[in-house]
Tab-separated table of C-alpha atoms and ligand atoms in Angstrom:
chain	number	residue	atom	x	y	z
K	1	UNK	CA	94.381	136.038	84.337
K	2	UNK	CA	90.577	136.875	84.672
K	3	UNK	CA	88.661	135.523	87.588
K	4	UNK	CA	85.497	133.107	86.991
K	5	UNK	CA	83.814	134.893	90.246
K	6	UNK	CA	84.462	137.902	92.964
K	7	UNK	CA	85.372	136.805	96.301
K	8	UNK	CA	82.923	139.923	97.582
K	9	UNK	CA	79.976	138.071	96.233
K	10	UNK	CA	80.788	134.789	97.544
K	11	UNK	CA	81.237	136.541	101.047
K	12	UNK	CA	78.160	138.636	100.624
K	13	UNK	CA	76.120	135.476	99.978
K	14	UNK	CA	77.453	133.481	103.201
K	15	UNK	CA	77.097	137.134	104.985
K	16	UNK	CA	73.395	136.832	104.346
K	17	UNK	CA	72.884	133.387	105.049
K	18	UNK	CA	72.698	131.571	101.651
K	19	UNK	CA	74.094	128.543	100.440
K	20	UNK	CA	77.256	129.292	98.430
K	21	UNK	CA	76.718	127.559	94.927
K	22	UNK	CA	79.032	124.914	94.235
K	23	UNK	CA	81.073	126.434	91.217
K	24	UNK	CA	81.747	129.593	93.511
K	25	UNK	CA	83.114	127.199	96.102
K	26	UNK	CA	85.758	125.226	93.979
K	27	UNK	CA	86.673	128.637	92.524
K	28	UNK	CA	87.310	130.245	96.059
K	29	UNK	CA	89.070	127.510	97.788
K	30	UNK	CA	91.494	127.015	94.433
K	31	UNK	CA	91.668	131.066	94.111
K	32	UNK	CA	92.793	131.253	97.424
K	33	UNK	CA	95.319	128.513	97.506
K	34	UNK	CA	96.889	130.306	94.356
K	35	UNK	CA	96.745	133.391	96.080
K	36	UNK	CA	93.808	134.956	93.787
K	37	UNK	CA	91.724	135.608	96.924
K	38	UNK	CA	93.144	137.729	99.606
K	39	UNK	CA	93.811	136.587	103.249
K	40	UNK	CA	91.345	139.556	104.461
K	41	UNK	CA	88.578	138.174	101.825
K	42	UNK	CA	89.330	134.725	103.142
K	43	UNK	CA	89.241	135.621	106.604
K	44	UNK	CA	86.054	137.473	106.296
K	45	UNK	CA	84.409	134.179	104.553
K	46	UNK	CA	85.508	132.256	107.562
K	47	UNK	CA	83.876	134.530	110.105
K	48	UNK	CA	80.656	134.777	107.661
K	49	UNK	CA	80.802	130.601	107.953
K	50	UNK	CA	81.472	130.530	111.496
K	51	UNK	CA	78.418	132.815	112.265
K	52	UNK	CA	76.025	131.296	109.649
K	53	UNK	CA	77.271	127.427	109.425
K	54	UNK	CA	76.937	125.317	105.983
K	55	UNK	CA	74.291	122.778	104.857
K	56	UNK	CA	75.654	119.573	104.557
K	57	UNK	CA	75.789	119.361	100.858
K	58	UNK	CA	77.318	122.702	100.885
K	59	UNK	CA	80.176	121.294	103.581
K	60	UNK	CA	80.853	118.133	101.695
K	61	UNK	CA	81.615	120.615	98.468
K	62	UNK	CA	83.713	122.299	100.482
K	63	UNK	CA	85.677	119.906	102.025
K	64	UNK	CA	85.932	118.162	98.063
K	65	UNK	CA	87.626	121.536	97.351
K	66	UNK	CA	89.735	121.368	99.664
K	67	UNK	CA	91.079	117.538	98.828
K	68	UNK	CA	91.378	118.870	95.380
K	69	UNK	CA	93.785	121.766	96.425
K	70	UNK	CA	96.157	119.043	96.534
K	71	UNK	CA	96.707	115.372	95.935
K	72	UNK	CA	95.041	112.499	97.418
K	73	UNK	CA	97.447	109.241	98.235
K	74	UNK	CA	97.204	106.428	96.511
K	75	UNK	CA	97.800	103.392	98.769
K	76	UNK	CA	96.908	100.609	96.409
K	77	UNK	CA	100.420	99.360	96.320
K	78	UNK	CA	100.186	98.432	100.049
K	79	UNK	CA	98.612	94.904	100.108
K	80	UNK	CA	97.258	94.981	103.668
K	81	UNK	CA	94.314	97.002	104.278
K	82	UNK	CA	94.397	100.111	105.364
K	83	UNK	CA	93.299	102.298	108.390
K	84	UNK	CA	93.996	105.161	110.637
K	85	UNK	CA	92.977	107.131	113.633
K	86	UNK	CA	92.581	110.554	114.042
K	87	UNK	CA	92.489	112.480	117.535
K	88	UNK	CA	91.068	115.813	118.080
K	89	UNK	CA	93.639	116.390	120.460
K	90	UNK	CA	93.848	115.978	124.229
K	91	UNK	CA	96.358	116.084	127.215
K	92	UNK	CA	98.752	113.126	127.747
K	93	UNK	CA	97.364	111.450	124.739
K	94	UNK	CA	100.104	109.365	123.513
K	95	UNK	CA	97.788	106.878	122.112
K	96	UNK	CA	99.026	106.757	118.735
K	97	UNK	CA	102.482	105.685	119.542
K	98	UNK	CA	101.243	102.518	120.973
K	99	UNK	CA	98.234	102.135	118.819
K	100	UNK	CA	100.229	102.073	114.911
K	101	UNK	CA	102.527	99.316	115.846
K	102	UNK	CA	99.804	97.353	117.657
K	103	UNK	CA	97.487	97.749	114.808
K	104	UNK	CA	100.130	96.937	111.855
K	105	UNK	CA	101.173	93.965	114.220
K	106	UNK	CA	97.588	92.500	113.663
K	107	UNK	CA	97.721	92.627	109.702
K	108	UNK	CA	96.249	95.883	108.711
K	109	UNK	CA	98.870	98.754	107.719
K	110	UNK	CA	98.558	102.142	109.226
K	111	UNK	CA	99.311	105.462	107.414
K	112	UNK	CA	99.688	108.108	109.832
K	113	UNK	CA	100.307	111.915	108.436
K	114	UNK	CA	100.272	113.633	111.930
K	115	UNK	CA	101.072	117.304	113.167
K	116	UNK	CA	102.895	118.973	115.620
K	117	UNK	CA	101.788	120.729	118.842
K	118	UNK	CA	100.482	124.060	119.253
K	119	UNK	CA	99.123	125.618	122.553
K	120	UNK	CA	98.449	123.448	125.550
K	121	UNK	CA	98.232	119.837	123.808
K	122	UNK	CA	101.283	117.857	122.748
K	123	UNK	CA	101.503	116.713	118.979
K	124	UNK	CA	102.573	113.191	118.236
K	125	UNK	CA	105.589	114.330	115.981
K	126	UNK	CA	106.856	116.100	119.337
K	127	UNK	CA	106.916	113.015	121.033
K	128	UNK	CA	108.573	110.950	118.575
K	129	UNK	CA	111.258	113.536	117.863
K	130	UNK	CA	112.300	113.237	121.335
K	131	UNK	CA	113.890	109.645	120.312
K	132	UNK	CA	117.474	110.056	119.585
K	133	UNK	CA	117.616	110.026	115.649
K	134	UNK	CA	113.864	109.778	114.488
K	135	UNK	CA	112.964	111.985	111.900
K	136	UNK	CA	109.597	113.037	110.983
K	137	UNK	CA	109.892	114.001	107.339
K	138	UNK	CA	109.505	111.216	104.712
K	139	UNK	CA	109.500	111.471	100.728
K	140	UNK	CA	106.437	109.865	99.238
K	141	UNK	CA	108.281	106.665	98.204
K	142	UNK	CA	109.701	106.302	101.344
K	143	UNK	CA	106.638	106.729	103.200
K	144	UNK	CA	104.912	103.815	101.196
K	145	UNK	CA	107.906	101.573	101.165
K	146	UNK	CA	107.756	101.651	105.182
K	147	UNK	CA	104.248	101.117	104.764
K	148	UNK	CA	104.630	98.223	102.842
K	149	UNK	CA	107.460	96.797	105.051
K	150	UNK	CA	106.877	97.795	108.771
K	151	UNK	CA	102.915	98.362	108.177
K	152	UNK	CA	103.121	100.885	110.386
K	153	UNK	CA	104.381	105.182	109.430
K	154	UNK	CA	103.994	108.141	111.569
K	155	UNK	CA	105.372	111.058	109.712
K	156	UNK	CA	104.707	114.727	108.760
K	157	UNK	CA	102.230	115.678	105.845
K	158	UNK	CA	103.758	116.972	102.961
K	159	UNK	CA	103.118	120.439	101.537
K	160	UNK	CA	101.165	118.745	98.749
K	161	UNK	CA	98.625	117.424	100.755
K	162	UNK	CA	95.560	119.593	101.562
K	163	UNK	CA	97.325	122.854	100.779
K	164	UNK	CA	94.245	124.977	100.934
K	165	UNK	CA	93.807	123.925	104.463
K	166	UNK	CA	97.559	124.863	105.290
K	167	UNK	CA	96.528	128.320	104.569
K	168	UNK	CA	93.301	128.526	105.977
K	169	UNK	CA	94.215	126.955	108.902
K	170	UNK	CA	97.030	129.258	109.821
K	171	UNK	CA	94.386	132.309	109.004
K	172	UNK	CA	91.842	131.008	111.029
K	173	UNK	CA	94.209	130.735	114.152
K	174	UNK	CA	94.609	134.719	113.759
K	175	UNK	CA	91.018	135.658	113.293
K	176	UNK	CA	88.984	133.740	115.800
K	177	UNK	CA	87.405	131.418	113.244
K	178	UNK	CA	89.182	128.015	114.674
K	179	UNK	CA	85.893	127.273	116.440
K	180	UNK	CA	83.333	126.449	113.844
K	181	UNK	CA	82.355	122.987	113.102
K	182	UNK	CA	82.099	122.790	109.635
K	183	UNK	CA	85.617	124.792	109.363
K	184	UNK	CA	87.128	122.495	112.176
K	185	UNK	CA	85.351	119.229	110.125
K	186	UNK	CA	86.524	119.894	106.571
K	187	UNK	CA	90.112	120.931	108.103
K	188	UNK	CA	90.510	117.773	109.855
K	189	UNK	CA	88.979	115.472	107.053
K	190	UNK	CA	90.375	116.878	103.748
K	191	UNK	CA	93.713	116.043	105.750
K	192	UNK	CA	92.722	112.389	106.593
K	193	UNK	CA	90.704	111.686	103.513
K	194	UNK	CA	93.729	112.861	101.223
K	195	UNK	CA	95.769	110.698	103.095
K	196	UNK	CA	94.325	107.718	101.057
K	197	UNK	CA	93.569	105.042	104.271
K	198	UNK	CA	90.543	103.225	103.495
K	199	UNK	CA	89.160	103.039	107.443
K	200	UNK	CA	89.107	106.000	109.676
K	201	UNK	CA	88.517	106.205	113.711
K	202	UNK	CA	87.990	109.520	115.206
K	203	UNK	CA	88.696	110.000	118.836
K	204	UNK	CA	86.846	113.213	119.377
K	205	UNK	CA	87.896	114.388	122.962
K	206	UNK	CA	85.280	115.916	125.308
K	207	UNK	CA	86.164	118.151	128.343
K	208	UNK	CA	88.199	120.794	129.687
K	209	UNK	CA	91.496	119.708	128.193
K	210	UNK	CA	89.531	119.430	124.670
K	211	UNK	CA	88.336	121.686	122.100
K	212	UNK	CA	84.919	120.223	122.458
K	213	UNK	CA	84.232	121.249	126.087
K	214	UNK	CA	80.753	119.498	126.167
K	215	UNK	CA	79.282	115.982	124.845
K	216	UNK	CA	76.750	117.905	122.471
K	217	UNK	CA	79.235	119.936	120.491
K	218	UNK	CA	81.612	116.897	120.340
K	219	UNK	CA	78.538	114.821	118.987
K	220	UNK	CA	77.846	117.567	116.654
K	221	UNK	CA	81.522	117.558	115.433
K	222	UNK	CA	81.714	114.150	115.155
K	223	UNK	CA	78.642	113.208	113.199
K	224	UNK	CA	79.911	115.937	110.875
K	225	UNK	CA	83.117	114.393	110.407
K	226	UNK	CA	81.732	110.497	110.053
K	227	UNK	CA	79.361	111.703	107.202
K	228	UNK	CA	82.139	113.579	105.357
K	229	UNK	CA	84.324	110.530	105.376
K	230	UNK	CA	81.684	108.034	104.452
K	231	UNK	CA	80.699	110.012	101.487
K	232	UNK	CA	84.315	110.319	100.248
K	233	UNK	CA	84.185	106.108	100.406
K	234	UNK	CA	86.271	105.881	103.865
K	235	UNK	CA	84.933	103.588	106.465
K	236	UNK	CA	84.306	106.027	109.035
K	237	UNK	CA	83.478	105.987	113.075
K	238	UNK	CA	83.826	108.027	115.736
K	239	UNK	CA	84.047	107.458	119.543
K	240	UNK	CA	83.633	110.501	122.192
K	241	UNK	CA	86.181	109.854	124.901
K	242	UNK	CA	86.865	111.625	128.430
K	243	UNK	CA	89.429	114.317	128.667
K	244	UNK	CA	88.823	115.986	131.611
K	245	UNK	CA	91.573	114.899	133.243
K	246	UNK	CA	94.644	114.021	131.737
K	247	UNK	CA	95.402	110.469	129.658
K	248	UNK	CA	97.653	108.205	131.792
K	249	UNK	CA	100.600	109.394	134.024
K	250	UNK	CA	102.820	111.660	131.901
K	251	UNK	CA	102.351	115.299	130.311
K	252	UNK	CA	105.125	115.624	128.009
K	253	UNK	CA	107.099	114.391	124.806
K	254	UNK	CA	109.842	112.096	126.310
K	255	UNK	CA	107.881	111.363	129.237
K	256	UNK	CA	105.072	110.256	126.804
K	257	UNK	CA	107.174	107.894	124.738
K	258	UNK	CA	108.477	106.119	128.326
K	259	UNK	CA	105.040	105.558	128.966
K	260	UNK	CA	103.858	104.209	125.694
K	261	UNK	CA	107.036	101.904	125.892
K	262	UNK	CA	105.326	100.557	129.561
K	263	UNK	CA	102.029	100.061	127.432
K	264	UNK	CA	103.819	98.023	124.677
K	265	UNK	CA	105.540	95.736	127.080
K	266	UNK	CA	102.351	94.695	128.287
K	267	UNK	CA	102.007	96.742	131.401
K	268	UNK	CA	101.104	101.015	131.830
K	269	UNK	CA	98.221	103.041	132.794
K	270	UNK	CA	95.028	101.128	132.613
K	271	UNK	CA	92.984	104.208	130.898
K	272	UNK	CA	95.870	104.000	128.274
K	273	UNK	CA	95.443	100.445	127.759
K	274	UNK	CA	91.792	100.598	127.375
K	275	UNK	CA	92.018	103.441	125.039
K	276	UNK	CA	94.774	101.859	122.854
K	277	UNK	CA	92.731	98.437	122.797
K	278	UNK	CA	89.407	99.693	122.226
K	279	UNK	CA	90.984	101.897	118.947
K	280	UNK	CA	92.828	99.266	117.812
K	281	UNK	CA	89.582	97.147	117.781
K	282	UNK	CA	87.543	99.603	115.852
K	283	UNK	CA	90.592	100.012	113.539
K	284	UNK	CA	90.859	96.688	112.453
K	285	UNK	CA	87.116	96.466	112.142
K	286	UNK	CA	87.462	99.147	109.326
K	287	UNK	CA	89.691	97.125	107.657
K	288	UNK	CA	88.033	93.752	107.766
K	289	UNK	CA	89.789	92.192	110.654
K	290	UNK	CA	87.561	92.016	113.392
K	291	UNK	CA	88.127	88.678	114.350
K	292	UNK	CA	91.606	89.833	115.176
K	293	UNK	CA	92.329	90.517	119.256
K	294	UNK	CA	94.689	93.619	119.652
K	295	UNK	CA	95.087	92.646	123.389
K	296	UNK	CA	97.093	88.993	122.256
K	297	UNK	CA	99.980	91.298	120.029
K	298	UNK	CA	100.315	93.749	123.365
K	299	UNK	CA	100.872	90.924	125.456
K	300	UNK	CA	103.227	88.495	123.509
K	301	UNK	CA	105.791	91.401	122.538
K	302	UNK	CA	104.482	91.386	118.687
K	303	UNK	CA	103.536	95.491	118.953
K	304	UNK	CA	107.097	96.252	120.582
K	305	UNK	CA	108.637	94.762	117.755
K	306	UNK	CA	106.860	96.659	115.199
K	307	UNK	CA	107.265	99.597	117.231
K	308	UNK	CA	111.165	99.015	116.998
K	309	UNK	CA	110.935	98.643	113.245
K	310	UNK	CA	108.994	101.768	112.823
K	311	UNK	CA	111.245	103.904	115.115
K	312	UNK	CA	114.592	102.319	113.217
K	313	UNK	CA	113.111	102.957	109.466
K	314	UNK	CA	112.726	106.255	110.359
K	315	UNK	CA	116.345	106.982	111.656
K	316	UNK	CA	115.345	106.802	115.543
K	317	UNK	CA	117.242	104.334	117.694
K	318	UNK	CA	114.745	102.627	119.967
K	319	UNK	CA	117.394	101.227	122.752
K	320	UNK	CA	118.867	104.925	123.440
K	321	UNK	CA	118.139	106.407	126.635
K	322	UNK	CA	115.472	109.074	126.009
K	323	UNK	CA	116.047	112.841	126.989
K	324	UNK	CA	115.240	113.605	130.588
K	325	UNK	CA	115.056	117.456	131.680
K	326	UNK	CA	117.913	118.807	134.201
K	327	UNK	CA	115.127	119.914	137.241
K	328	UNK	CA	112.353	118.406	139.100
K	329	UNK	CA	109.786	120.354	141.412
K	330	UNK	CA	107.265	118.208	143.305
K	331	UNK	CA	103.770	119.387	144.249
K	332	UNK	CA	102.130	117.936	147.629
K	333	UNK	CA	98.868	117.291	148.544
K	334	UNK	CA	97.649	120.370	150.848
K	335	UNK	CA	95.309	118.295	152.621
K	336	UNK	CA	94.424	114.334	153.510
K	337	UNK	CA	91.356	112.670	151.124
K	338	UNK	CA	90.762	111.524	147.813
K	339	UNK	CA	91.629	113.512	144.848
K	340	UNK	CA	88.566	114.464	143.351
K	341	UNK	CA	89.462	116.704	140.360
K	342	UNK	CA	93.025	117.085	138.286
K	343	UNK	CA	91.818	119.072	135.575
K	344	UNK	CA	93.470	118.256	132.072
K	345	UNK	CA	93.498	121.856	130.941
K	346	UNK	CA	95.333	123.020	133.621
K	347	UNK	CA	98.001	120.120	133.531
K	348	UNK	CA	98.214	121.016	129.674
K	349	UNK	CA	99.137	124.704	130.309
K	350	UNK	CA	101.418	123.574	133.234
K	351	UNK	CA	103.398	121.091	130.731
K	352	UNK	CA	103.324	123.624	128.150
K	353	UNK	CA	104.740	126.549	130.330
K	354	UNK	CA	107.553	123.441	131.718
K	355	UNK	CA	108.763	123.947	127.967
K	356	UNK	CA	106.873	120.576	126.352
K	357	UNK	CA	105.129	122.475	123.913
K	358	UNK	CA	105.319	125.754	121.744
K	359	UNK	CA	103.096	129.248	121.525
K	360	UNK	CA	104.409	129.596	117.832
K	361	UNK	CA	104.437	127.416	115.101
K	362	UNK	CA	108.438	127.782	114.793
K	363	UNK	CA	108.914	127.706	118.416
K	364	UNK	CA	111.288	124.704	119.689
K	365	UNK	CA	109.959	122.489	122.118
K	366	UNK	CA	112.258	120.998	125.674
K	367	UNK	CA	112.080	116.756	124.526
K	368	UNK	CA	112.254	115.927	128.446
K	369	UNK	CA	110.020	118.761	130.172
K	370	UNK	CA	106.744	117.923	131.350
K	371	UNK	CA	104.239	116.875	134.191
K	372	UNK	CA	104.253	113.416	136.027
K	373	UNK	CA	100.862	112.235	137.810
K	374	UNK	CA	101.552	110.512	141.061
K	375	UNK	CA	98.082	110.336	141.796
K	376	UNK	CA	94.820	110.389	139.620
K	377	UNK	CA	91.414	111.184	140.350
K	378	UNK	CA	89.869	108.573	142.755
K	379	UNK	CA	93.003	108.167	144.370
K	380	UNK	CA	93.673	108.527	148.128
K	381	UNK	CA	96.130	110.936	149.222
K	382	UNK	CA	97.708	112.119	152.583
K	383	UNK	CA	98.942	115.962	153.276
K	384	UNK	CA	102.149	116.105	152.440
K	385	UNK	CA	102.169	113.262	150.073
K	386	UNK	CA	103.491	114.103	146.248
K	387	UNK	CA	100.914	114.863	143.703
K	388	UNK	CA	102.395	116.076	140.636
K	389	UNK	CA	106.199	116.187	139.270
K	390	UNK	CA	107.397	119.108	137.246
K	391	UNK	CA	110.087	118.354	134.922
K	392	UNK	CA	112.408	121.811	132.989
K	393	UNK	CA	115.213	122.502	131.831
K	394	UNK	CA	115.207	126.034	133.093
K	395	UNK	CA	113.908	126.152	137.102
K	396	UNK	CA	112.642	129.605	135.757
K	397	UNK	CA	109.615	127.821	134.019
K	398	UNK	CA	108.476	126.096	137.696
K	399	UNK	CA	106.684	129.393	138.814
K	400	UNK	CA	104.419	129.864	135.533
K	401	UNK	CA	103.370	126.450	135.943
K	402	UNK	CA	102.153	126.039	139.243
K	403	UNK	CA	99.820	129.175	138.929
K	404	UNK	CA	98.416	127.271	135.869
K	405	UNK	CA	98.096	124.351	138.225
K	406	UNK	CA	96.289	126.712	140.953
K	407	UNK	CA	92.688	125.451	141.164
K	408	UNK	CA	93.261	122.631	138.966
K	409	UNK	CA	92.845	120.064	141.474
K	410	UNK	CA	90.322	119.526	144.514
K	411	UNK	CA	91.100	117.190	147.348
K	412	UNK	CA	87.649	116.013	148.936
K	413	UNK	CA	85.057	113.307	148.284
K	414	UNK	CA	85.545	110.659	146.081
K	415	UNK	CA	84.507	111.445	142.622
K	416	UNK	CA	81.820	109.863	140.294
K	417	UNK	CA	83.504	107.750	138.465
K	418	UNK	CA	83.364	109.283	134.550
K	419	UNK	CA	83.532	106.734	131.794
K	420	UNK	CA	86.649	106.880	129.327
K	421	UNK	CA	84.500	106.036	126.241
K	422	UNK	CA	81.529	108.047	126.209
K	423	UNK	CA	79.588	107.235	122.901
K	424	UNK	CA	80.299	105.998	119.622
K	425	UNK	CA	78.896	107.406	116.409
K	426	UNK	CA	78.905	105.579	112.523
J	1	URA	N1	92.765	120.513	113.703
J	1	URA	C1	92.715	120.444	112.543
J	1	URA	O1	93.313	119.933	111.679
J	1	URA	N2	91.973	122.048	111.784
J	1	URA	C2	91.120	122.364	112.697
J	1	URA	O2	90.655	123.353	112.439
J	1	URA	C3	91.071	121.973	113.958
J	1	URA	C4	91.983	121.122	114.486
């Protein structure tokens, strides 16, 4: 088939700092998805975009072309308002687990197509797969049926959703072109818009354990994503939230499921409860249900009921014991004082090396592996008191985790309290 344009012309236009014309954007995304634009050509274009940026209208067209590379789900048969949340990824971020059933218990429907973890941040599907029997893959019919009957589905995104992003994200991963705000924003939003939800809340993490290390870059990503969502008719807001220290007291798949169950039982760490409730209120507001208080549904067990139905509907046994790791190793406080810093990235890498995360897409994860935080920043500790508990199936993994944690915490004066919710962008 003869092609309408030549990839070199598109690359050269962006290399020289120009705007790619609309028809060329549509063509290059479609031709790349079909295999008519070579990987090395798209790699060059991605690098040119990383270096030169994109104008807002150019990025909107690019995102539309990514959505059009696959299907946009039709959720019109769901009789409740649909609303979803996306997190840019953090350490100990298990919020989707209590949040999706909670928001469903309050009357909205949550259609969440999710991913697996890569690197030091965990993936929601990996966490749920630690529940015996639970399966991540659903057909479209199963997805819609569960959304109608239970009100919440967390499952793997099928191949038909933004296939251009699937190829491009894998390419960016190996060509040092992930860290581009237009490319990150279009990647996330093409998938989220194609998912078909009417409202979306973005949890943009800021800190050492996040993609975005400072507030200015997180704000810029959040503003870009909010404007893309809004332009596609999705009511979108973003919260910038703190990721300098891990969320909650657990990092690792089954450990995080257990902590989420505590939250659903009306207990659990205060930061996990706070973020769950703040995001639930935003999701409910987007669904036109601002008068419903999610704290009631957490307290009276309705969210837990939806959790059990959501897990059972995907083959999981909500009553089955969760897997545990074979070995544990305790890290003790080297001195007395206040734990003034516990670095999210260090803990994330430690959890990953213990087996909770994967280095390559096809690697398995160890469901019981991870880190339990026995103290959090601001807690007083005595020399010799347990600070962290490492969990792994293979004790040979402890050394790598311990070296990741070197320099990852300080004991000294009380830290200045950092707000969990930094900013709201709408
Ligand atoms: N997550 C995505 O889905 N895409 C990116 O580009 C970065 C994070």
